[in-house]
Short mmCIF file of C-alpha atoms in Angstrom, two decimals:
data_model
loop_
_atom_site.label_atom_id
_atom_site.label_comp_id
_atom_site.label_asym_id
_atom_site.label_seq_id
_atom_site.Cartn_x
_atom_site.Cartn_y
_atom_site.Cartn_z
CA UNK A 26 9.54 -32.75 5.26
CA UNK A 27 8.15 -30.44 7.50
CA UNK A 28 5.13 -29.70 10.00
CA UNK A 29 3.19 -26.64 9.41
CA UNK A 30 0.64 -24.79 11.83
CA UNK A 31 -1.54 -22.16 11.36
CA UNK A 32 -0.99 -18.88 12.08
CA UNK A 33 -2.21 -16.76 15.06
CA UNK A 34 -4.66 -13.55 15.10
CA UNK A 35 -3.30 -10.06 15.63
CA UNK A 36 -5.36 -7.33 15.25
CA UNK A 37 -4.23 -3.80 14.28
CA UNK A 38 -5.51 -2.06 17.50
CA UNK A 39 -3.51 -4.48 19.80
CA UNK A 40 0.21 -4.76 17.99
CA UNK A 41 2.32 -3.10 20.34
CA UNK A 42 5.31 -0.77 18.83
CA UNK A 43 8.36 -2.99 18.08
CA UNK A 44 10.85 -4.28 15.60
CA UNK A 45 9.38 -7.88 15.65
CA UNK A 46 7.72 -8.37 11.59
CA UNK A 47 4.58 -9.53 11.64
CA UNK A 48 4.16 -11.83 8.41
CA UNK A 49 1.17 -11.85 6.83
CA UNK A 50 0.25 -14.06 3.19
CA UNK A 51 1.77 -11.76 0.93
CA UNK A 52 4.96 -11.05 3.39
CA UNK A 53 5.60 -8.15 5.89
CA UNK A 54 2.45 -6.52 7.15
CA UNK A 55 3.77 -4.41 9.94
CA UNK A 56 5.48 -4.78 12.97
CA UNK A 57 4.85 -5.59 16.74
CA UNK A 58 6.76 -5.95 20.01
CA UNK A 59 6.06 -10.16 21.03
CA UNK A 60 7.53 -12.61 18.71
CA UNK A 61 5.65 -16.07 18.66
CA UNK A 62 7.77 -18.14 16.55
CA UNK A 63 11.90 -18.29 16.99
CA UNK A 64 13.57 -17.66 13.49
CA UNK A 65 15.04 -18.38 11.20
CA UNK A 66 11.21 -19.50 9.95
CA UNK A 67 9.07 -19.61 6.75
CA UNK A 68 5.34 -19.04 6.25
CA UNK A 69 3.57 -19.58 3.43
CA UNK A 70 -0.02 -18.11 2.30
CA UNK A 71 -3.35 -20.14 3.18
CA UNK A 72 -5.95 -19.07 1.12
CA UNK A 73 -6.76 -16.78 -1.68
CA UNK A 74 -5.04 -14.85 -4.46
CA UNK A 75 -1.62 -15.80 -1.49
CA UNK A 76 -2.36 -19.29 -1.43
CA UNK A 77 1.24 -20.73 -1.48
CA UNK A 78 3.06 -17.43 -1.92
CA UNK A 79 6.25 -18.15 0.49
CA UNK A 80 8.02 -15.74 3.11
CA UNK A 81 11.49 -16.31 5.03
CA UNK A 82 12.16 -14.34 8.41
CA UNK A 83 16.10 -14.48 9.40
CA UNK A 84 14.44 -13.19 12.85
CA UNK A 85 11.90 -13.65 15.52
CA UNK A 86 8.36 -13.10 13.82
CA UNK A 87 4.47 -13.17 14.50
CA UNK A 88 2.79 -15.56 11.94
CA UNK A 89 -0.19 -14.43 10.93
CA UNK A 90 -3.64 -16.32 10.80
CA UNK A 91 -3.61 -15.76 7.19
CA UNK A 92 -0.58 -18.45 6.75
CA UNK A 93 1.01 -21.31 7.54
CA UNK A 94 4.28 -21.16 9.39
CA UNK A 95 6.86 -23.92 10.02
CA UNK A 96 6.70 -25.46 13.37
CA UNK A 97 9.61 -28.03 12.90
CA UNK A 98 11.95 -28.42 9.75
CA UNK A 99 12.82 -31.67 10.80
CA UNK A 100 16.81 -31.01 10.21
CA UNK A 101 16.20 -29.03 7.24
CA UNK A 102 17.51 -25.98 6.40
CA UNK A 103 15.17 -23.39 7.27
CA UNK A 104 16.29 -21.05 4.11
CA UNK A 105 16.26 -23.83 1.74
CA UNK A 106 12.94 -24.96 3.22
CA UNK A 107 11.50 -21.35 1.55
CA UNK A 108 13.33 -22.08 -1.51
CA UNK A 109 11.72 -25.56 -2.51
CA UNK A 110 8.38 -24.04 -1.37
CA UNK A 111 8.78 -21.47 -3.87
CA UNK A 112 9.46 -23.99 -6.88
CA UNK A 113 5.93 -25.69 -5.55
CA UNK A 114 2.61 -25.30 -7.43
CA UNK A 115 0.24 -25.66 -5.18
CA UNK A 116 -2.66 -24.88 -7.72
CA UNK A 117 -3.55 -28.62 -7.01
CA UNK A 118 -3.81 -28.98 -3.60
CA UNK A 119 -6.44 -26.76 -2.72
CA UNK A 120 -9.09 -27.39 -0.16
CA UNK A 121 -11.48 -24.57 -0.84
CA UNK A 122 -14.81 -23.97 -3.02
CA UNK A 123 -15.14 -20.15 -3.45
CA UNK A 124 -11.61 -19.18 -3.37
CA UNK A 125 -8.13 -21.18 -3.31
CA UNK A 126 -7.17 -22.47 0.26
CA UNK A 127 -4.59 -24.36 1.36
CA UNK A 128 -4.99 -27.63 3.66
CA UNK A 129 -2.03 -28.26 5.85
CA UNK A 130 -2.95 -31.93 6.20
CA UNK A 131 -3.34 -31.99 2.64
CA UNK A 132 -0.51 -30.46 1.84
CA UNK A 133 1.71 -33.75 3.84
CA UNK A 134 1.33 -35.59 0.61
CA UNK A 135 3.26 -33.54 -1.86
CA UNK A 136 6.53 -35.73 -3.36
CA UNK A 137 9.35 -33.69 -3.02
CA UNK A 138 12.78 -34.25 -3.08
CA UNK A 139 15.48 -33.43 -0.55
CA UNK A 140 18.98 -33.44 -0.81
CA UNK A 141 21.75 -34.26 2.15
CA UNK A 142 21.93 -31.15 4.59
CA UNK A 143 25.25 -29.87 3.75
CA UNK A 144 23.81 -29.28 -0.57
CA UNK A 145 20.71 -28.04 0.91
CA UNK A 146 23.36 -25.24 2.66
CA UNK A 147 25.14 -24.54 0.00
CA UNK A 148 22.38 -23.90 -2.24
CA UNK A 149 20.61 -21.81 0.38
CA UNK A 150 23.94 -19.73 0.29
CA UNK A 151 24.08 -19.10 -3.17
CA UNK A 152 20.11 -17.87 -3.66
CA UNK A 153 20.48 -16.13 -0.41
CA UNK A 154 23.64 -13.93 -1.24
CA UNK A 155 21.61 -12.88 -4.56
CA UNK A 156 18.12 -12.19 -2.11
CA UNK A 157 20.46 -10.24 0.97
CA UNK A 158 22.27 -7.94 -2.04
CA UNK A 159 18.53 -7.29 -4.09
CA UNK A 160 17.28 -6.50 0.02
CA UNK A 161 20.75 -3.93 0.68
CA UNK A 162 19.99 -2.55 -2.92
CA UNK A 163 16.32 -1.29 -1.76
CA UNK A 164 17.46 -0.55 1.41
CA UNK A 165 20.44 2.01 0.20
CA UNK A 166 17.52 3.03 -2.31
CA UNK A 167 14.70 4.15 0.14
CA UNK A 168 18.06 5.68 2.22
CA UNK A 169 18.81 7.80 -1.03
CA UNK A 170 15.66 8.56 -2.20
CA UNK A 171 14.81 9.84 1.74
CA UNK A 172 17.51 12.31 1.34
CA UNK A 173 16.47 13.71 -1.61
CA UNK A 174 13.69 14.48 -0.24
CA UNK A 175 14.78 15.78 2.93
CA UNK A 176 17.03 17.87 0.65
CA UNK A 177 13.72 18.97 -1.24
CA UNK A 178 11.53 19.97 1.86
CA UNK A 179 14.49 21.93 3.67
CA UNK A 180 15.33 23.90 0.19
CA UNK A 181 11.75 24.37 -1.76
CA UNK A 182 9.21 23.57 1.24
CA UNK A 183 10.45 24.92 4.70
CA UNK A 184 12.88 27.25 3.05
CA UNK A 185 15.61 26.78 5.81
CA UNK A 186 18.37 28.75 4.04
CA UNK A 187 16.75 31.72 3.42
CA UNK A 188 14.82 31.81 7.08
CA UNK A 189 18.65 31.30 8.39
CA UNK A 190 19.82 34.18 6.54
CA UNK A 191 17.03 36.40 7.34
CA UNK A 192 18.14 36.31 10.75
CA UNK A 193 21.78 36.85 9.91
CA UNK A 194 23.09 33.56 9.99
CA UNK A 195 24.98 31.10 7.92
CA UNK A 196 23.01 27.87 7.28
CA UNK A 197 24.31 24.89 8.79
CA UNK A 198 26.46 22.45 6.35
CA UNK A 199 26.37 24.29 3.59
CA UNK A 200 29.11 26.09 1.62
CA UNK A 201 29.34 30.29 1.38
CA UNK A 202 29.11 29.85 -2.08
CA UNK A 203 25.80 28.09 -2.19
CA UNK A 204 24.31 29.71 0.40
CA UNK A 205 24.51 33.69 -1.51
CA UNK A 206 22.62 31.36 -3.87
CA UNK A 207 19.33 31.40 -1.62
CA UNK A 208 17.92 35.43 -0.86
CA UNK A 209 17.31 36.36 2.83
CA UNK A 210 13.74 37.51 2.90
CA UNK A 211 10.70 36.90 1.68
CA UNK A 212 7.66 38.33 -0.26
CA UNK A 213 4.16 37.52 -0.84
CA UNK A 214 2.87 34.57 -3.65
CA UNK A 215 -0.81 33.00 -4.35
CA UNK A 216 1.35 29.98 -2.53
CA UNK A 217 1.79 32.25 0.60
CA UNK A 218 5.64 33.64 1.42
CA UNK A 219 8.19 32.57 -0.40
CA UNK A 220 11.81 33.83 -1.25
CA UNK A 221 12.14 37.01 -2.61
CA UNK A 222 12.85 37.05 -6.38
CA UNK A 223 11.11 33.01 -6.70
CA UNK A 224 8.11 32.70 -8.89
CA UNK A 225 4.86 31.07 -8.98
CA UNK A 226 3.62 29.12 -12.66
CA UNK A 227 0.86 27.31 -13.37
CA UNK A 228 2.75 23.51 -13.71
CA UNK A 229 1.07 23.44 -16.97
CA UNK A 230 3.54 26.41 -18.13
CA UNK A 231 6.78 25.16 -16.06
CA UNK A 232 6.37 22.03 -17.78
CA UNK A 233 4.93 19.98 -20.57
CA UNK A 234 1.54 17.86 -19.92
CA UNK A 235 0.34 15.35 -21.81
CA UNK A 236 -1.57 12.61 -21.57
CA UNK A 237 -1.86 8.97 -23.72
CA UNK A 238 -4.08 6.75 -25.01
CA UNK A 239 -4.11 3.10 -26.16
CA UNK A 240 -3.86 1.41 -29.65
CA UNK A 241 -6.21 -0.44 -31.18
CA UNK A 242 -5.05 -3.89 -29.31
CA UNK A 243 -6.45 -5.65 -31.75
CA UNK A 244 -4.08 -4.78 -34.48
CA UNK A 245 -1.05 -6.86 -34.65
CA UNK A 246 0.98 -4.48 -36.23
CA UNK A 247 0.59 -2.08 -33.45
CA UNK A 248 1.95 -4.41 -30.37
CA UNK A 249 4.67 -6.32 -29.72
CA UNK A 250 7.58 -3.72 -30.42
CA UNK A 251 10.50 -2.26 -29.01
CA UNK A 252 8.92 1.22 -27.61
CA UNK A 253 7.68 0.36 -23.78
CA UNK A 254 4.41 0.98 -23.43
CA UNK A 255 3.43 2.18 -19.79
CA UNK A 256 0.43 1.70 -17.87
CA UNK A 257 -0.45 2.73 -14.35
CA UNK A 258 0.23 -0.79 -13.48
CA UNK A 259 3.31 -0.87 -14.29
CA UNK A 260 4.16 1.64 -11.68
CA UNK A 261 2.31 -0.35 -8.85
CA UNK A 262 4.93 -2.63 -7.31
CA UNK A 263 8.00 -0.70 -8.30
CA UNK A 264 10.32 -0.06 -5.18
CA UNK A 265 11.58 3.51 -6.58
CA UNK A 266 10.00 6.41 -8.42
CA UNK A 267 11.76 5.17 -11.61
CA UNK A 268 10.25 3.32 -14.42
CA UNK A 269 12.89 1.19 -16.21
CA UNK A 270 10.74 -1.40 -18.38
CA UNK A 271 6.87 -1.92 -18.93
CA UNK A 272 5.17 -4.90 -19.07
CA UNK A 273 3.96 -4.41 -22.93
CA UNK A 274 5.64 -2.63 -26.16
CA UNK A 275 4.48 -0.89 -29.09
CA UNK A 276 5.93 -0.90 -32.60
CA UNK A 277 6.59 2.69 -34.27
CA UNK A 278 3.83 1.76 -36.02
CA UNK A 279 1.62 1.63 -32.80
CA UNK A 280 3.16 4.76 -30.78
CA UNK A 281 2.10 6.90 -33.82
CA UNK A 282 -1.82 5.90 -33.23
CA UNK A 283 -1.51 8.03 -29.56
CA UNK A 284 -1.29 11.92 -29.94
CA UNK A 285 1.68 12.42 -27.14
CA UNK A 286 4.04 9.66 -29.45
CA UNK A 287 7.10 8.47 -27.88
CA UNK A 288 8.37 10.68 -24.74
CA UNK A 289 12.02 10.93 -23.78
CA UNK A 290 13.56 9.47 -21.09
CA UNK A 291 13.43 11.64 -18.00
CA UNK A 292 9.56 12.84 -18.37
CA UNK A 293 7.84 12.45 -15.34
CA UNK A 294 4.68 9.93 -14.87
CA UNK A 295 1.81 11.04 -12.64
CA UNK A 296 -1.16 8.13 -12.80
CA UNK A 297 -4.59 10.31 -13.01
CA UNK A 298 -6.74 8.13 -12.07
CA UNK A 299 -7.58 4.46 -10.87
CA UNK A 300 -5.83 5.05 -8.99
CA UNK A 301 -4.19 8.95 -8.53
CA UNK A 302 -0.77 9.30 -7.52
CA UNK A 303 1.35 6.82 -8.69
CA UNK A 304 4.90 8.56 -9.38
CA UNK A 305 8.32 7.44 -11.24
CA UNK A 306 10.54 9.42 -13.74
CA UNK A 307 11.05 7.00 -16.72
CA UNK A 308 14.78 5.91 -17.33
CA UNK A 309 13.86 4.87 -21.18
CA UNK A 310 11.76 6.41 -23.46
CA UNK A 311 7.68 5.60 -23.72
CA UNK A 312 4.14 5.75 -24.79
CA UNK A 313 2.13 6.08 -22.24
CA UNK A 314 -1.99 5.27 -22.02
CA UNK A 315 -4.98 7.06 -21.29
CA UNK A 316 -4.31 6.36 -17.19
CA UNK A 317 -1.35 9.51 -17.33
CA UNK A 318 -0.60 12.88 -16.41
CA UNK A 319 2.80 12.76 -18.53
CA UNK A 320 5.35 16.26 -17.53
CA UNK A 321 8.09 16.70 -20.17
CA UNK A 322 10.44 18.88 -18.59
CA UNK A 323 12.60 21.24 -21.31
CA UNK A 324 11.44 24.28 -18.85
CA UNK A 325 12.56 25.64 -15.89
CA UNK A 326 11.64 22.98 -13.90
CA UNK A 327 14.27 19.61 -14.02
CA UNK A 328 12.57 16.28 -13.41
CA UNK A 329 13.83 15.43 -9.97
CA UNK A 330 12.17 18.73 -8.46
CA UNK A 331 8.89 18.09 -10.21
CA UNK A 332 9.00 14.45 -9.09
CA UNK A 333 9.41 15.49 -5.34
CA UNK A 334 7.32 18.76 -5.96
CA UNK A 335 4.19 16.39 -6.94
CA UNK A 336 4.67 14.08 -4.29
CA UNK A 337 4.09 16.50 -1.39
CA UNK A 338 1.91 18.21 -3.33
CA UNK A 339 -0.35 14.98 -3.77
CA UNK A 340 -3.53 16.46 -1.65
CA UNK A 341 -3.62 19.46 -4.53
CA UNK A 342 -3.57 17.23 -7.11
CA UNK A 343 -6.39 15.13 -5.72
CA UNK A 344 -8.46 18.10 -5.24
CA UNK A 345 -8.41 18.96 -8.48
CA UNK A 346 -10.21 15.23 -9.75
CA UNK A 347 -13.64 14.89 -10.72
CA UNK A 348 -15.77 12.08 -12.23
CA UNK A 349 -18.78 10.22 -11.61
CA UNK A 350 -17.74 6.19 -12.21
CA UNK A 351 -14.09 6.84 -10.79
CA UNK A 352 -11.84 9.55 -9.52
CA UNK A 353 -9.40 11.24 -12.25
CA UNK A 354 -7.59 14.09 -13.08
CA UNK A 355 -7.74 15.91 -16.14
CA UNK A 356 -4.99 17.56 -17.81
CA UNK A 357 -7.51 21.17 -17.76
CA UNK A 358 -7.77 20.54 -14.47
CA UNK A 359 -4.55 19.94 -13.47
CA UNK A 360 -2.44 22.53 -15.37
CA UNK A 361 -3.39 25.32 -13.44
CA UNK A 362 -2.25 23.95 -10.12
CA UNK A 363 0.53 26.76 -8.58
CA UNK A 364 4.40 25.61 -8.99
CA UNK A 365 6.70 27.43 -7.05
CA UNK A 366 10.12 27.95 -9.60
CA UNK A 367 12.85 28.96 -7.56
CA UNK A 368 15.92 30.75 -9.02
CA UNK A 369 18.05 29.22 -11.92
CA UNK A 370 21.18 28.71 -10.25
CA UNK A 371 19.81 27.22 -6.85
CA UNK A 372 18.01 24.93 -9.06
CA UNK A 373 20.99 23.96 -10.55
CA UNK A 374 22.73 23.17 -6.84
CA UNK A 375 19.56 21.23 -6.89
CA UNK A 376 20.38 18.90 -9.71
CA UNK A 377 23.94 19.22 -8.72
CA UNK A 378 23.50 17.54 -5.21
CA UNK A 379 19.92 15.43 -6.11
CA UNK A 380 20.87 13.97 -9.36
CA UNK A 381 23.64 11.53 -8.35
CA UNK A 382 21.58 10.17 -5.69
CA UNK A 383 18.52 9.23 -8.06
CA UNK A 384 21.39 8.16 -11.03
CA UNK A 385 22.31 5.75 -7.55
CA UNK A 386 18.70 4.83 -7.31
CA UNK A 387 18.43 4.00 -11.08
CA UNK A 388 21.96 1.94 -10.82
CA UNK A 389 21.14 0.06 -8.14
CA UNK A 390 17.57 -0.87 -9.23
CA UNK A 391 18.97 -2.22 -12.88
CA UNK A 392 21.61 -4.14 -10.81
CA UNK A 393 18.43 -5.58 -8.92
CA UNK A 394 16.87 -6.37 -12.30
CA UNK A 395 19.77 -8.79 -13.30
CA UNK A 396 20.10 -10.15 -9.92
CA UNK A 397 16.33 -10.81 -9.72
CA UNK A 398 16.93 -12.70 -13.23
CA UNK A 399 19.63 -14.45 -12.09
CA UNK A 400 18.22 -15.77 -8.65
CA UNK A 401 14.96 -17.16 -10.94
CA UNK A 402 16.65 -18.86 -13.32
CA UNK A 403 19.26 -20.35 -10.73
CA UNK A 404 16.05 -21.47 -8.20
CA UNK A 405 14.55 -23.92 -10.18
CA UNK A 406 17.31 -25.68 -11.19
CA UNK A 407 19.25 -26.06 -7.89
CA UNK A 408 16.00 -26.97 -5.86
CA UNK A 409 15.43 -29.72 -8.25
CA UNK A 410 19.04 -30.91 -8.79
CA UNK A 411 19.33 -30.03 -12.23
CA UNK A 412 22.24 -27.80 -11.34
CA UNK A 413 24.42 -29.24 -8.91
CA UNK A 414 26.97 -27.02 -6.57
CA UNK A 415 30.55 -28.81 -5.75
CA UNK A 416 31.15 -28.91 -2.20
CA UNK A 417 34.47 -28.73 -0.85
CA UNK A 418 35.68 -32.00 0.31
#
């Protein structure tokens, strides 16, 4: 159907800065400034725990030695071409001995079918509106989430309104009103200066913290509920700080065997060890095991600002881990850490102007959920003709 090649070494030291991606087996990688294939083009993994995993570049890209990449699609569509390579197992075509490897010669001799080049289109067009509209939803996401942050640092970090008022100004692009929020000087804090009349609390006083265990998994009446259960894994590939669904549940019966029980939605998730500093406010309620710093915020503090507050604060909260097998911190160590708690009503300007953009976030990833559901349940069935799309005569 196609010829495949493999792909060619680029070291880190020599990429060159640039908007070209460079693919690698699991997908992006990085980026460089010297294309050496034309797009559109697909790659797919050659060896290892990648072995097969496909990757489609609408652009120019730099194929990696660690794939395959399509030299010639023979006529084929090129996005359809990294659909039907997706519905492929290629469990049973591998060359290797130690670990899973992928043999392009080898790979020549796998049956599949192709339909005429105008289905082959139209199917590409209906997976690939679903893929472009889950890509736009994480790109508006990292855009929203990037000004909350930038919000964050300028308020509660580098203090720009009240350093503009100290020296008699108005701060740029904000309102009169909000600005007689912020003070206009400053006074000393174990955190250094900060504005006068703001506080400094141990976190474990501003907020909540608890931490989780597991249930006995081998009781059956413990698992298999409707209370998510989180672990720090289920926190690793998530695209925004927000945990919407966990990979295992607990019955009631289950979520009373940890001490913390079920948490409400909105506490905020810190992973404490293996590893630290996983993040993600949860957006349902959960039991959480033994692998979390979990903040319930009914203080002072709302759970946007400690979300961003323990982000840049990340170094701190590493410094305060110990252990001898593995990293981790404890919830003795880490309640004492400083918290700086800013007045009431800035606060709420805070939540005022940060909390649509995460309810955005949160909308947008649940929309990305469906479509993601959607697109796999669709992919399989159009690839193989089981679903058939009517083409305008």
């Amino acid at each position: 159907m196609v010829k495949l090649q493999r792909g060619f070494d680029l070291p880190t030291e020599v990429r060159r800065p640039g908007s070209v991606p460079v693919l690698g087996s699991f997908g992006v990688t990085g980026w460089h400034g010297v294309a050496r294939a034309a797009g559109p083009g697909v790659t797919i993994g050659r060896s290892g725990a990648s072995a097969g995993v496909a990757t489609y570049s609408e652009v120019p890209y730099w194929p990696l030695n660690t794939t395959l990449w399509v030299t010639d699609f023979n006529g084929n569509d090129p996005r359809f071409v990294f659909y039907l390579l997706k519905t492929i197992g290629f469990g049973g075509y591998n060359s290797g001995s130690a670990q899973p490897s992928l043999n392009r010669n080898l790979l020549r001799t796998i049956p599949v079918v192709i339909p005429p080049i105008e289905e082959q289109r139209a199917i590409a067009s209906v997976l690939g509106a679903l893929d472009d509209k889950i890509e736009r939803n994480r790109r508006m996401n990292e855009t929203l989430e990037a000004l909350a942050r930038a919000i964050f640092t300028s308020w509660f970090v580098d203090f720009d309104p009240v350093r503009v008022k100290a020296e008699g100004r108005l701060p740029v692009g904000m309102d009169a009103e909000t600005a007689a929020l912020f003070p206009d000087s400053f006074e000393d804090s174990p955190l250094g200066p900060i504005p006068s009349g703001w506080q400094v609390w141990p976190i474990g006083d501003a907020v909540s913290v608890v931490g989780g265990s597991t249930p006995r998994t081998s009781e059956p009446a413990f698992w298999d509920g409707d209370i998510p259960f989180a672990t720090p894994k289920d926190l690793s590939g998530v695209d925004a700080p927000v945990l919407l669904e966990t990979s295992r549940k607990v019955t009631l019966e289950g979520a009373q065997q940890v001490s913390s029980g079920v948490l409400e939605r909105g506490t905020v998730l810190l992973s404490s060890r293996a590893p630290i500093g996983y993040l993600a406010i949860a957006e349902t309620r959960v039991v959480v095991n033994q692998g979390f710093i979990a903040m319930q915020c009914a203080g002072p503090l709302p759970s946007i600002y400690v979300l961003h507050w323990a982000r840049l604060n990340m170094p701190r909260v590493v410094a305060a881990a110990n252990g001898t097998t593995f990293l981790e911190v404890s919830k003795r160590n880490y309640r004492p850490i400083p918290v700086l708690v800013p007045d009431a009503a800035v606060l709420r300007v805070f939540i005022a102007t940060a909390g649509p953009l995460h309810e955005r976030i949160v909308s947008n990833l649940r929309e990305t959920s469906v479509l993601l559901t959607t697109r796999d349940a669709l992919l399989p069935k159009l690839v193989s003709g089981q679903l058939r799309i009517a083409l305008d005569a």
